[in-house]
Each structure stands twice: as structure tokens, then as C-alpha cells.
Short mmCIF file of C-alpha atoms and ligand atoms in Angstrom, two decimals:
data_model
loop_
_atom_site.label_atom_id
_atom_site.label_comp_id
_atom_site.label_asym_id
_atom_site.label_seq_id
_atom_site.Cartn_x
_atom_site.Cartn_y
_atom_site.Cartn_z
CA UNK A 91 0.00 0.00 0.00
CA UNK A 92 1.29 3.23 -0.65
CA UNK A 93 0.13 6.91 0.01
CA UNK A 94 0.87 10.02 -1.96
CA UNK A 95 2.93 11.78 -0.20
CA UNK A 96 1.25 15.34 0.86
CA UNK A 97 2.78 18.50 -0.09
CA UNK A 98 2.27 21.36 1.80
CA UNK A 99 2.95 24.56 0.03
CA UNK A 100 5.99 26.90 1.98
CA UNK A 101 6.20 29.52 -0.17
CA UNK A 102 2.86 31.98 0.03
CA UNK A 103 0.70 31.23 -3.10
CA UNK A 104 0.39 33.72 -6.10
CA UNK A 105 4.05 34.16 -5.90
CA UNK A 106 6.70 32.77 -8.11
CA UNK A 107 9.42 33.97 -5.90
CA UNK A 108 9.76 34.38 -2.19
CA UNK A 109 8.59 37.37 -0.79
CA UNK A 110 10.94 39.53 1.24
CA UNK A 111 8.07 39.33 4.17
CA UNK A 112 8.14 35.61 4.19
CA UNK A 113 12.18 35.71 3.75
CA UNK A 114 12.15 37.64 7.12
CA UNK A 115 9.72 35.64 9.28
CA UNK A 116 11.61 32.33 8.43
CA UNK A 117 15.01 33.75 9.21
CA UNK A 118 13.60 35.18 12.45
CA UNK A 119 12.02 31.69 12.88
CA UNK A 120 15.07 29.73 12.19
CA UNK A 121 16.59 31.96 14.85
CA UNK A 122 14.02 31.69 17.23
CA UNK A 123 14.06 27.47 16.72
CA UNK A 124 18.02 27.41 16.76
CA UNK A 125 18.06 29.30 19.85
CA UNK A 126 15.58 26.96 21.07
CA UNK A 127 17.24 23.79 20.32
CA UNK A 128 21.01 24.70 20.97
CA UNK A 129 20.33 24.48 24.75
CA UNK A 130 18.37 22.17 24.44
CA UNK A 131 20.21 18.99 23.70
CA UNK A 132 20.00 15.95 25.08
CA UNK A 133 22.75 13.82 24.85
CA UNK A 134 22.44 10.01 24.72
CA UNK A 135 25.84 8.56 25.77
CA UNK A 136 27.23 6.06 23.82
CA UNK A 137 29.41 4.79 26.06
CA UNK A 138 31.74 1.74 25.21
CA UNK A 139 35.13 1.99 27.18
CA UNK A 140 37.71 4.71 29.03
CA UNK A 141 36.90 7.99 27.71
CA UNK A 142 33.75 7.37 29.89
CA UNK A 143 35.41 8.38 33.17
CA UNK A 144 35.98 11.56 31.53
CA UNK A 145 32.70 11.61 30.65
CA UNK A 146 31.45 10.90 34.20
CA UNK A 147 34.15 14.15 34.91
CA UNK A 148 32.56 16.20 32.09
CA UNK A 149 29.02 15.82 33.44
CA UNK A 150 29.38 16.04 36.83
CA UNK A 151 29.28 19.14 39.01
CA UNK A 152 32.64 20.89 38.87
CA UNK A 153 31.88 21.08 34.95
CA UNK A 154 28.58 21.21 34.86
CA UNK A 155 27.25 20.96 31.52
CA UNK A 156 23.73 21.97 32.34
CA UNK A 157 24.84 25.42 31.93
CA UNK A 158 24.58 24.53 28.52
CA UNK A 159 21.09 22.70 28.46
CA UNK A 160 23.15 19.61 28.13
CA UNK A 161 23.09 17.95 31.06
CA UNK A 162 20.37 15.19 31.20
CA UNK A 163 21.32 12.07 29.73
CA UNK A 164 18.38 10.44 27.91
CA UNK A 165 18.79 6.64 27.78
CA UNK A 166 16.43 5.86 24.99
CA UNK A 167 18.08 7.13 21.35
CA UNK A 168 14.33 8.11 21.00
CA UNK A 169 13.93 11.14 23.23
CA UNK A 170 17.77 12.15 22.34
CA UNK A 171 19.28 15.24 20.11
CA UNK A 172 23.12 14.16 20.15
CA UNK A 173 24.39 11.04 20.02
CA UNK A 174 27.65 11.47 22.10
CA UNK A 175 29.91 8.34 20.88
CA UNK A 176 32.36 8.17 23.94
CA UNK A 177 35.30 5.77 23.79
CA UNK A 178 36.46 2.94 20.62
CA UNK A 179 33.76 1.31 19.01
CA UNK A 180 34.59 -2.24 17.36
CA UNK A 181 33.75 -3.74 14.14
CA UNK A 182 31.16 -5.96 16.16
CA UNK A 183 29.30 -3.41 17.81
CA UNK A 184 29.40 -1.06 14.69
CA UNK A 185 25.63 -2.30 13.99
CA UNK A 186 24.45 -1.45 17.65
CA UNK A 187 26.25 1.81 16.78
CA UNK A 188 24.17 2.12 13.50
CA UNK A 189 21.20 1.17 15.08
CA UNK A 190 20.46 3.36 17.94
CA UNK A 191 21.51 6.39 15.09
CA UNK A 192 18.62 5.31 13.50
CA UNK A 193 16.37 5.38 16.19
CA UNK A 194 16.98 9.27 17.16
CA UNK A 195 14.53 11.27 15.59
CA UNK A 196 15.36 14.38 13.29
CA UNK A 197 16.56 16.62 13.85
CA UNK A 198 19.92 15.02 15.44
CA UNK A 199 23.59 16.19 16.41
CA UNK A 200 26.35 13.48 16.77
CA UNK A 201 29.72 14.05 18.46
CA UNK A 202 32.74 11.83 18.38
CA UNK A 203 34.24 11.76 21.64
CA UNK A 204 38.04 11.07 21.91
CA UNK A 205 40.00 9.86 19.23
CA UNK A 206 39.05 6.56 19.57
CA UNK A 207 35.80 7.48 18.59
CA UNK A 208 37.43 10.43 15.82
CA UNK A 209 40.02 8.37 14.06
CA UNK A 210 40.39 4.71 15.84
CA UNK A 211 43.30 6.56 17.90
CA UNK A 212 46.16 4.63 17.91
CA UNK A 213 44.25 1.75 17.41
CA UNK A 214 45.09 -0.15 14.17
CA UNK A 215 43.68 -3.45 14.07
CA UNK A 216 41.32 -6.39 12.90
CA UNK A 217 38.98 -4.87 15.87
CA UNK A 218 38.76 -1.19 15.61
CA UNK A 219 36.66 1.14 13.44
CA UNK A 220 39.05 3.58 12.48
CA UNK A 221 36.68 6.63 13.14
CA UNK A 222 32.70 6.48 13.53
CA UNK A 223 32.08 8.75 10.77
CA UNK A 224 32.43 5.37 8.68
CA UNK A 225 29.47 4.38 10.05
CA UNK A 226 26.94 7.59 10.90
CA UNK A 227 28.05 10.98 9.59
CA UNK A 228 29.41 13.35 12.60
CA UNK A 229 29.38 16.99 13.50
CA UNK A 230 31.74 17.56 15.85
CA UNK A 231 35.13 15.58 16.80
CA UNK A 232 37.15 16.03 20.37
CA UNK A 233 40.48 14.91 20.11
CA UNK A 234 42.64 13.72 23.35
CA UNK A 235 42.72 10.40 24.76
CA UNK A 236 40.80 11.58 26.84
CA UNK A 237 39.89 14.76 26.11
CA UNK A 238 39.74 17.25 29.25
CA UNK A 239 36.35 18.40 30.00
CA UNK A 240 37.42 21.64 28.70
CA UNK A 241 37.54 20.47 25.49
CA UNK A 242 34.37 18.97 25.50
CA UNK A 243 32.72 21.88 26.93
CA UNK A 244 34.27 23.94 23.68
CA UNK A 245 32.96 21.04 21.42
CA UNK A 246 29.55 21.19 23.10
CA UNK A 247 30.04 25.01 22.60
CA UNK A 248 31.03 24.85 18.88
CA UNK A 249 27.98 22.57 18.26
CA UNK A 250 25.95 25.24 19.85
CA UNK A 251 27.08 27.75 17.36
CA UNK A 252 26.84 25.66 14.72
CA UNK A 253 23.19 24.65 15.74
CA UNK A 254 22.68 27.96 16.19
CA UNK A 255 23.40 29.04 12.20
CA UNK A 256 21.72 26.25 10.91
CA UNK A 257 18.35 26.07 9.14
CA UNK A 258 15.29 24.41 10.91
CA UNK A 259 12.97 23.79 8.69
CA UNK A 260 9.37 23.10 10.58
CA UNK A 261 8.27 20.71 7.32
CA UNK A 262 11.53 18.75 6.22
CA UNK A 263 11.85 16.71 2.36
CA UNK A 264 10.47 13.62 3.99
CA UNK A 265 7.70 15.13 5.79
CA UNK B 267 57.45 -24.50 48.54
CA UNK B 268 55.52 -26.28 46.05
CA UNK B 269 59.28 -28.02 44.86
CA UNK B 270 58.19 -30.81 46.63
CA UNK B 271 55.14 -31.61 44.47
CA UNK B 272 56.77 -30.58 41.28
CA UNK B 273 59.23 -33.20 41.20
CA UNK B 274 56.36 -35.85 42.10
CA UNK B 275 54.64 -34.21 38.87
CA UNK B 276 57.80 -34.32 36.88
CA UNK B 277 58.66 -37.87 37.66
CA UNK B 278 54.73 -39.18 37.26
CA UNK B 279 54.59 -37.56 33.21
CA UNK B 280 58.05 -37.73 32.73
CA UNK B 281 58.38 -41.35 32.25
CA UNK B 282 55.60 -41.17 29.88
CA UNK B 283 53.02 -43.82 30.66
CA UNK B 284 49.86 -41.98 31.16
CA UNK B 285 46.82 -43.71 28.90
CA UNK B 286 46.46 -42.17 25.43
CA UNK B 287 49.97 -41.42 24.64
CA UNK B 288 51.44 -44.23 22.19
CA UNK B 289 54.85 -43.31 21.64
CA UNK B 290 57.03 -43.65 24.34
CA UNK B 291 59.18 -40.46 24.35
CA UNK B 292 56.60 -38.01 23.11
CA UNK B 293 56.99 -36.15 26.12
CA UNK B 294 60.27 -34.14 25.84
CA UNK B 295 61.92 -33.62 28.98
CA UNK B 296 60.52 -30.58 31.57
CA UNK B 297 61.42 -27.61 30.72
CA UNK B 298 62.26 -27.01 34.35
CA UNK B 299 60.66 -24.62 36.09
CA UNK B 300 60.46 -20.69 35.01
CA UNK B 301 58.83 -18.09 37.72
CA UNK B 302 57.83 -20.00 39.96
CA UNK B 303 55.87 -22.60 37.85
CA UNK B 304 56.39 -26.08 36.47
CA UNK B 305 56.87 -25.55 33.08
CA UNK B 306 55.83 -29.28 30.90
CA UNK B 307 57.02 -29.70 26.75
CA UNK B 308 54.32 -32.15 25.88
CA UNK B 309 53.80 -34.04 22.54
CA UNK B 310 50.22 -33.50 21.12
CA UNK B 311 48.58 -36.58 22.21
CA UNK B 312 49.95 -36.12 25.95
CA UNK B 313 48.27 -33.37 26.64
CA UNK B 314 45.07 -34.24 28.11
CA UNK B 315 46.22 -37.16 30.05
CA UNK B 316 48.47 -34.98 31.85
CA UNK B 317 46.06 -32.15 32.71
CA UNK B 318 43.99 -35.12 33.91
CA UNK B 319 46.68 -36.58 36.08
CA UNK B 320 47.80 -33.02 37.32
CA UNK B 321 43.76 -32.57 37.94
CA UNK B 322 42.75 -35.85 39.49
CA UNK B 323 45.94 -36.91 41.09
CA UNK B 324 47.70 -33.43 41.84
CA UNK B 325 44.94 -31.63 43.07
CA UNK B 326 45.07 -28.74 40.05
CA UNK B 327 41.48 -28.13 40.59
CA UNK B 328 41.42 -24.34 38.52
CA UNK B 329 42.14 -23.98 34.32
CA UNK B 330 43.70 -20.54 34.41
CA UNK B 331 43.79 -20.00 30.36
CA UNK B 332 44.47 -21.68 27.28
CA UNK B 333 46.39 -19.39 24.54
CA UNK B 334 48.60 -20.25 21.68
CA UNK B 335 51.81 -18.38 20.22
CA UNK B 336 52.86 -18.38 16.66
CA UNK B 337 56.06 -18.89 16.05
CA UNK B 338 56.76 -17.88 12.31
CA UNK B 339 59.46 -19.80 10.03
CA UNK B 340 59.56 -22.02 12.32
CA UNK B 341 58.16 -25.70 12.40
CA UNK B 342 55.60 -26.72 14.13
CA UNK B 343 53.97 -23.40 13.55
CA UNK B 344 52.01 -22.98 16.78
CA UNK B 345 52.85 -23.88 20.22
CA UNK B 346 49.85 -24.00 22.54
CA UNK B 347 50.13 -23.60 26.34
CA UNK B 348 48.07 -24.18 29.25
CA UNK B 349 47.74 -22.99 33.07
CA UNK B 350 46.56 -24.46 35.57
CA UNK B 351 46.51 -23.49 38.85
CA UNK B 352 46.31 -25.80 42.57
CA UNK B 353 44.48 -23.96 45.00
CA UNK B 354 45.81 -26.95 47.16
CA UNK B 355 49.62 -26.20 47.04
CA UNK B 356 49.03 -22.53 45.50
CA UNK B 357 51.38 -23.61 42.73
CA UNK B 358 50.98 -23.16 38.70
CA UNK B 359 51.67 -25.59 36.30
CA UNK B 360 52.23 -24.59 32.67
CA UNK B 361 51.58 -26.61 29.97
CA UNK B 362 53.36 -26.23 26.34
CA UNK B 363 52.73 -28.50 23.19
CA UNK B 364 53.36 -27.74 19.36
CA UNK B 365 51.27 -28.66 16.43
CA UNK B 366 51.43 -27.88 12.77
CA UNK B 367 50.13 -25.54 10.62
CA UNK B 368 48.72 -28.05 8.64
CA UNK B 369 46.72 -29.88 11.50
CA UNK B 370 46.69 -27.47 14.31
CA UNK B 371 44.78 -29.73 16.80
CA UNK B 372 44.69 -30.39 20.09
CA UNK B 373 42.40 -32.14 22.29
CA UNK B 374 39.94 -30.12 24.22
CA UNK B 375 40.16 -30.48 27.99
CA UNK B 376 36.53 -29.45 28.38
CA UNK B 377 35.68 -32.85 29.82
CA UNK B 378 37.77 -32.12 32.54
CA UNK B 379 37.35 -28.07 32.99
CA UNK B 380 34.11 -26.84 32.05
CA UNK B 381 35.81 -23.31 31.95
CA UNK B 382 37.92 -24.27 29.19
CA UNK B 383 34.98 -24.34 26.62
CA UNK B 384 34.89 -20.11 26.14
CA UNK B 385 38.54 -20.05 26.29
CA UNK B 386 39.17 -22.41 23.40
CA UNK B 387 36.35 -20.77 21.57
CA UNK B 388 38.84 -17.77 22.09
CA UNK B 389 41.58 -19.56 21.31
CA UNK B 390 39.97 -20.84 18.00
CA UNK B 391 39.14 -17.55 16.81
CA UNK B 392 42.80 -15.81 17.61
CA UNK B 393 45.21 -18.31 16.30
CA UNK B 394 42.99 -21.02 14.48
CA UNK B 395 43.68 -23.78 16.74
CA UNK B 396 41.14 -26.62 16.56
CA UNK B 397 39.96 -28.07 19.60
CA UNK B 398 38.83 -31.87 19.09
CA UNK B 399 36.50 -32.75 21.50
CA UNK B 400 35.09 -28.95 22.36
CA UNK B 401 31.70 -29.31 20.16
CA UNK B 402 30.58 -25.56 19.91
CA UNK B 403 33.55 -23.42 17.52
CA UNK B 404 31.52 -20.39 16.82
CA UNK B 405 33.51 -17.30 17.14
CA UNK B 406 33.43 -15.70 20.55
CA UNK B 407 35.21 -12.35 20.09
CA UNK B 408 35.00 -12.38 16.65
CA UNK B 409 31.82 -12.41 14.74
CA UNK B 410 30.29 -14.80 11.70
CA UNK B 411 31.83 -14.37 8.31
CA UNK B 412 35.86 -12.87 9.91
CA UNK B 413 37.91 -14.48 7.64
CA UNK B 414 41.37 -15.55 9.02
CA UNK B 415 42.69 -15.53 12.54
CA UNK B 416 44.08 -11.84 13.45
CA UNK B 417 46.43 -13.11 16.00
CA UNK B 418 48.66 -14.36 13.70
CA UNK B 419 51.68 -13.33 12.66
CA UNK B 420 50.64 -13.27 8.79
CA UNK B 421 47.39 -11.22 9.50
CA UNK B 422 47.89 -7.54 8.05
CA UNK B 423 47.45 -5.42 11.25
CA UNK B 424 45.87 -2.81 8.75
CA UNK B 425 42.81 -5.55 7.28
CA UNK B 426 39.67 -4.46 7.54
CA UNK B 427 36.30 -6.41 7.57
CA UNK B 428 33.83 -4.08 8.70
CA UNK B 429 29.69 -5.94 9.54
CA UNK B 430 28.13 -2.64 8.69
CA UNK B 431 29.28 -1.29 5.25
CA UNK B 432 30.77 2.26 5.22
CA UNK B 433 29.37 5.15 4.21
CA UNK B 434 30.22 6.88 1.04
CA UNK B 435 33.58 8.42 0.38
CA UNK B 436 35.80 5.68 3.11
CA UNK B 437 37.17 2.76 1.77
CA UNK B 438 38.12 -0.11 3.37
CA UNK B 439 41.58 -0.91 3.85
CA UNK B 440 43.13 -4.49 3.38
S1 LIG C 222 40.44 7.97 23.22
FE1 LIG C 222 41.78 7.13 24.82
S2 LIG C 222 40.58 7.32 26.70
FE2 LIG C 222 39.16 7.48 24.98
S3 LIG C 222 38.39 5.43 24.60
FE3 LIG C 222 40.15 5.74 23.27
S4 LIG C 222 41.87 4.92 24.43
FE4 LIG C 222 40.21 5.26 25.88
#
């Protein structure tokens, strides 16, 4: 069974080309939704081996990522925004990996924490994936084995900004 | 301490009469003892009448590990070793016996240490050693479909065989 798929005019009718009204209210909009949504994000650790006692570090009080809406670890990939990928990921457990990426819902943020989780690190082996971005595409890498909290903090802050400048369109293509 | 009861284990699979080994003089002379443990050159065939002797009649009542090391160039390929451990004397006992590339196969002590299934399984998967007796050989760390055995000294550190294809624009390596 299949359905047409429903399409929803953006643009205001009658006009070929957008008007400089509706150009404003959905740059103030995408403004108003970025500001919205960068502190907002809830991370879902994906946590698989030492970077995580950083991670505990990061997220606990002396760092305190709540200052930056971050703070409350969602354990279902369902209710997440960024899919924090926190120490090597194997080969094996690449499909787990894929998997929960799947099951966030749009729109989504993933960070690759540590360089295990960047490049593979100084892993090079039958075991390792030499950097998750082979498997589900990534927005911002920390390097550091581990990295300080500081550096996370600035690649939490970075993914603010860049959250911040993107577009967030209320209908996406496969609405 | 524990001297005493590795001469009585040296001079009980020394002389080579334990059931199961046909050739007199398949078991090489001990190797002596290296750290602290009682280190036994075993042929093949020897092996699991002596962990049963050293288990039964020695009191060696914990398998510690099974593990193999490739020796390249040189023949036989692979020498596998054993621990095992008395938690009556507090005294180790290592095991060592070579096979060939060709046949790598050594019984499985499984029968006699229930523990030993995973760490054959483990065993299987690194080096390719085949465990006769041990009836389940999936892979354990590795996964279905790995081709080779990484632990080897001819496996290219760099191969890759990723389960979940990569995305466009990374190539595999290997
Ligand atoms: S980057 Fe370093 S600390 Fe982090 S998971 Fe890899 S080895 Fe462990």
C-alpha cells in the first residue's frame, strides 16, 4: 500500500518567488528554533570503554554541563538530540552503533568523543573502526585520549554555534 | 614451597606412561621450572592425560587459560600452552605443546574443565587452533563471516572487515 505523499505549500501562493516578508519571518524563525534547540540537547551517551570516566568528569558538578542545556542524559536514542559516541567502538558493535543512530529522531547532532571514537586513535587493528564517521556521519570531533572536559565543553560550545546558524525547517523533504 | 610436588609431577609424566599417549618419548623432557611454575614440553597426544593426572591426582582443581603463540618460520607453527593453577599447594603448572600448521589440533580439555569451553572458543578464533572434543567453535570475540585468525603473525594489522558497510567516500583498507 502506498500513500501520496502530501505536499504542503511553503512559499505563500500567487508568488513565483519568495517574498521579502516571508524571507524575514523564516530567518527570524530559524533563529528563534536554533536558539531553542542549541540548549536544548540531550545527549544520549554512547558509552563503550575509558573515555567514559571523563565523561562521568565532564558531566558532573565541577563542569557542569547543564549550563549549557546539556546535562540530562536520555537513555532511549528516542527522546535524544546528540548522540555522544564516547570511547572505541569495534567492528562488532558497529551495527548497535548504526542502530540506535537510526532510532533518534530528526533533527539530530552526533559528536565523536576522543579519538578513539574520531580516528580509531592509535588503534590499528582487525577490531577497531578507524573513526565512527564510517558508520553515521558526525558533526563535531574532540580529540585527546581523553579529552579534558574543557575540550568537551568547547565542542559542546562549537555545536551550539553551529546549531545555532543552521536552518530548521518546521516541514523537512520527507515530511 | 611447592618443589616438593613438582618433582612428584615431573617424575609421574616424565616417564611417559599416562593412557592415550602411544609413543614412548613423546613427552620431551621438563622444561624445568620458570617463575615459579612447572613448566611441561608435551607431545600433542599427551596433553590431556596430563592435565587429567595433574587434575585428578595433583589436586590442580582451577584452568587458568588456554592461549597459543605463533612462532613464524619455524616448524611446528604454533605452540599451545596451558595454566593451571592448585588452590591446594598454590602452585601453577604450565603446559606447552606444538602442532602444525597443517593440523593445528589439540584435544579439548573441556571434559575435565568446564571453563575451558569459552577459552578455546577464544583460542579458536585468535590463532585457528582446533579443539577436538570442544563441540561448539563459533567465534566468541569475533563475529560470523571474519575471515582468518588476526592473531597471527601473517594477519595484516591494517585488514579491515567491517559488519556494517561504510558510508560513502571511506574505503576499506586491506
Ligand atoms: S580515546 Fe583514549 S581514553 Fe578514549 S576510549 Fe580511546 S583509548 Fe580510551
Amino acid at each position: 500500500m502506498t500513500m501520496d505523499k502530501r505536499v504542503i505549500p511553503i512559499e505563500p501562493a500567487g508568488g513565483s518567488g519568495k517574498s521579502a516578508a516571508f524571507e524575514y519571518i523564516s530567518t527570524r524563525k530559524d533563529e528563534l528554533v536554533g536558539w531553542a534547540r542549541k540548549f536544548s540537547i540531550f545527549p544520549y551517551p554512547f558509552v563503550t570503554a575509558c573515555c567514559a570516566m571523563e565523561f562521568m568528569s565532564v558531566s558532573s558538578t565541577p563542569y557542569d554541563t547543564d549550563r549549557f542545556g546539556a546535562a540530562l542524559p536520555r537513555f532511549s536514542p528516542r527522546q535524544s538530540d546528540l548522540l555522544m559516541v564516547v570511547g572505541t567502538v569495534t567492528h562488532k558493535q558497529a551495527p548497535i552503533l548504526l542502530k540506535v543512530y537510526e532510532q533518534m529522531c530528526e533533527p539530530k547532532w552526533v559528536m565523536a568523543f576522543g579519538v578513539c571514537a574520531t580516528s580509531g586513535g592509535f588503534y590499528q587493528n582487525y577490531a577497531a573502526v578507524p573513526g565512527i564517521d564510517r558508520i553515521v556521519p558526525v558533526d563535531i570531533y574532540i580529540p585527546g585520549c581523553p579529552p579534558r572536559p574543557e575540550m568537551v565543553i568547547d565542542g559542546i560550545m562549537k555545536l551550539q554555534e553551529q546549531i545555532a546558524r543552521e536552518k530548521h525547517p518546521i516541514l523537512t523533504k520527507d515530511f | 614451597m611447592g618443589a616438593e610436588v613438582f618433582d612428584r609431577i615431573q617424575s609421574r609424566l616424565a616417564d611417559g606412561e599416562e593412557e592415550g599417549q602411544s609413543t614412548p618419548g613423546q613427552a620431551r623432557v621438563p622444561a624445568g621450572v620458570s617463575h615459579g611454575i612447572l613448566v611441561l614440553d608435551l607431545a600433542p597426544g599427551a596433553v590431556a592425560g596430563a592435565a587429567r593426572a595433574l587434575k585428578q591426582e595433583f589436586g590442580f582443581d582451577v584452568f587458568l587459560d588456554v592461549t597459543a603463540v605463533d612462532w613464524p618460520g619455524q616448524e611446528p607453527r604454533f605452540e599451545v600452552v596451558w595454566h593451571f593453577y592448585s588452590t591446594a599447594h598454590k602452585v601453577r603448572v604450565r603446559l606447552k605443546a606444538r602442532v602444525a600448521e597443517a593440523s593445528p589440533a589439540v584435544p579439548s580439555l573441556t571434559a575435565l574443565y568446564g571453563s575451558a569451553a569459552f577459552m578455546e572458543r577464544e583460542c579458536h578464533d585468535m590463532y585457528g587452533i582446533v579443539f577436538e572434543g570442544n563441540a561448539d567453535m563459533r567465534p566468541i570475540l569475533l563475529y560470523e563471516g571474519f575471515v582468518g585468525h588476526p592473531l597471527r603473525k601473517d594477519y595484516p594489522k591494517e585488514r579491515e572487515q567491517p559488519l556494517v558497510p561504510y558510508r560513502e567516500g571511506f574505503e576499506e583498507r586491506g
